[in-house]
GROMACS .gro file of C-alpha atoms in nm:
model
  103
    1MET     CA    1   2.144  -2.107  -2.084
    2SER     CA    2   2.123  -2.010  -1.719
    3THR     CA    3   1.783  -1.972  -1.556
    4ASP     CA    4   1.920  -1.749  -1.280
    5LEU     CA    5   1.787  -1.395  -1.279
    6HIS     CA    6   2.026  -1.105  -1.241
    7PRO     CA    7   2.001  -0.965  -0.886
    8SER     CA    8   1.881  -0.630  -1.027
    9ILE     CA    9   1.580  -0.802  -1.186
   10VAL     CA   10   1.499  -0.977  -0.858
   11ALA     CA   11   1.526  -0.645  -0.673
   12LEU     CA   12   1.295  -0.472  -0.924
   13VAL     CA   13   1.037  -0.750  -0.899
   14SER     CA   14   1.059  -0.745  -0.519
   15LEU     CA   15   1.015  -0.367  -0.509
   16ALA     CA   16   0.712  -0.384  -0.738
   17ALA     CA   17   0.554  -0.675  -0.551
   18ASN     CA   18   0.595  -0.506  -0.213
   19ILE     CA   19   0.435  -0.184  -0.338
   20ALA     CA   20   0.151  -0.360  -0.521
   21ALA     CA   21   0.081  -0.578  -0.216
   22ASN     CA   22   0.076  -0.279   0.021
   23HIS     CA   23   0.355  -0.433   0.227
   24PRO     CA   24   0.432  -0.204   0.523
   25LYS     CA   25   0.798  -0.168   0.422
   26GLN     CA   26   0.700  -0.119   0.052
   27GLY     CA   27   1.030  -0.258  -0.074
   28LEU     CA   28   1.234   0.043   0.036
   29CYS     CA   29   1.530  -0.183   0.115
   30GLN     CA   30   1.547  -0.269  -0.256
   31ILE     CA   31   1.614   0.088  -0.368
   32GLU     CA   32   1.970   0.096  -0.233
   33ARG     CA   33   2.040  -0.240  -0.396
   34LEU     CA   34   1.904  -0.114  -0.726
   35LYS     CA   35   2.121   0.197  -0.708
   36ASP     CA   36   2.424  -0.022  -0.632
   37TYR     CA   37   2.343  -0.237  -0.940
   38GLY     CA   38   2.341   0.075  -1.155
   39VAL     CA   39   1.966   0.079  -1.222
   40SER     CA   40   1.867   0.433  -1.321
   41ARG     CA   41   1.634   0.649  -1.117
   42GLU     CA   42   1.400   0.665  -1.419
   43GLN     CA   43   1.373   0.285  -1.434
   44ILE     CA   44   1.306   0.264  -1.060
   45ASP     CA   45   1.042   0.539  -1.091
   46THR     CA   46   0.873   0.348  -1.375
   47VAL     CA   47   0.854   0.030  -1.166
   48ILE     CA   48   0.711   0.225  -0.872
   49GLU     CA   49   0.452   0.394  -1.094
   50ILE     CA   50   0.338   0.066  -1.249
   51ALA     CA   51   0.322  -0.110  -0.912
   52ARG     CA   52   0.114   0.170  -0.760
   53HIS     CA   53  -0.115   0.169  -1.062
   54ILE     CA   54  -0.176  -0.206  -1.029
   55ARG     CA   55  -0.238  -0.169  -0.654
   56ASP     CA   56  -0.484   0.118  -0.705
   57GLU     CA   57  -0.664  -0.052  -0.995
   58THR     CA   58  -0.704  -0.366  -0.785
   59ALA     CA   59  -0.851  -0.168  -0.496
   60GLN     CA   60  -1.103  -0.001  -0.729
   61THR     CA   61  -1.207  -0.337  -0.873
   62LEU     CA   62  -1.249  -0.485  -0.526
   63ASP     CA   63  -1.454  -0.182  -0.419
   64ALA     CA   64  -1.685  -0.218  -0.720
   65THR     CA   65  -1.735  -0.590  -0.651
   66PHE     CA   66  -1.806  -0.519  -0.285
   67ASP     CA   67  -2.053  -0.244  -0.373
   68GLU     CA   68  -2.245  -0.482  -0.603
   69ALA     CA   69  -2.262  -0.754  -0.337
   70CYS     CA   70  -2.359  -0.507  -0.066
   71ALA     CA   71  -2.636  -0.360  -0.282
   72ALA     CA   72  -2.782  -0.707  -0.329
   73HIS     CA   73  -2.811  -0.746   0.048
   74PHE     CA   74  -2.908  -0.389   0.134
   75PRO     CA   75  -3.102  -0.222  -0.149
   76ARG     CA   76  -3.110   0.117   0.027
   77ALA     CA   77  -2.731   0.110   0.061
   78ALA     CA   78  -2.705   0.089  -0.317
   79LYS     CA   79  -2.809   0.454  -0.355
   80LYS     CA   80  -2.548   0.571  -0.107
   81LEU     CA   81  -2.275   0.352  -0.259
   82ALA     CA   82  -2.368   0.467  -0.610
   83GLY     CA   83  -2.262   0.819  -0.511
   84ILE     CA   84  -1.907   0.705  -0.437
   85ALA     CA   85  -1.699   0.707  -0.755
   86VAL     CA   86  -1.527   0.384  -0.853
   87ALA     CA   87  -1.339   0.376  -1.183
   88GLU     CA   88  -1.445   0.094  -1.410
   89SER     CA   89  -1.271  -0.042  -1.715
   90SER     CA   90  -1.350  -0.328  -1.948
   91ALA     CA   91  -0.986  -0.356  -2.056
   92CYS     CA   92  -0.757  -0.594  -1.872
   93CYS     CA   93  -0.504  -0.315  -1.836
   94THR     CA   94  -0.530   0.061  -1.824
   95PRO     CA   95  -0.231   0.292  -1.863
   96THR     CA   96  -0.056   0.449  -1.567
   97PRO     CA   97  -0.098   0.825  -1.514
   98SER     CA   98   0.207   0.892  -1.734
   99GLY     CA   99   0.071   0.663  -2.007
  100LYS     CA  100   0.287   0.357  -1.942
  101SER     CA  101   0.134   0.012  -1.981
  102CYS     CA  102   0.133  -0.222  -1.682
  103CYS     CA  103   0.107  -0.528  -1.907
   0.00000   0.00000   0.00000
């Protein structure tokens, strides 16, 4: 059995990683490759949605952690930071806006 990944899988992973990592080019060069490999627009859209969801969820988690640490150092800042909404979840994975799982 070969361990080589099909180029379309590599392109999908690269696209997702670039979006999730906030890379300035966001993997746009992968979209033409994916179209050439015959990957459907719907599949590409799903990968983009999941990658953005992971990126946004990570940012919210980092913001919440920062707010907690900042409040420990500056108690008055805690009141101001408490007024800024940060989504919290105890689950390791929340669904994307369209209901898809990122896990």
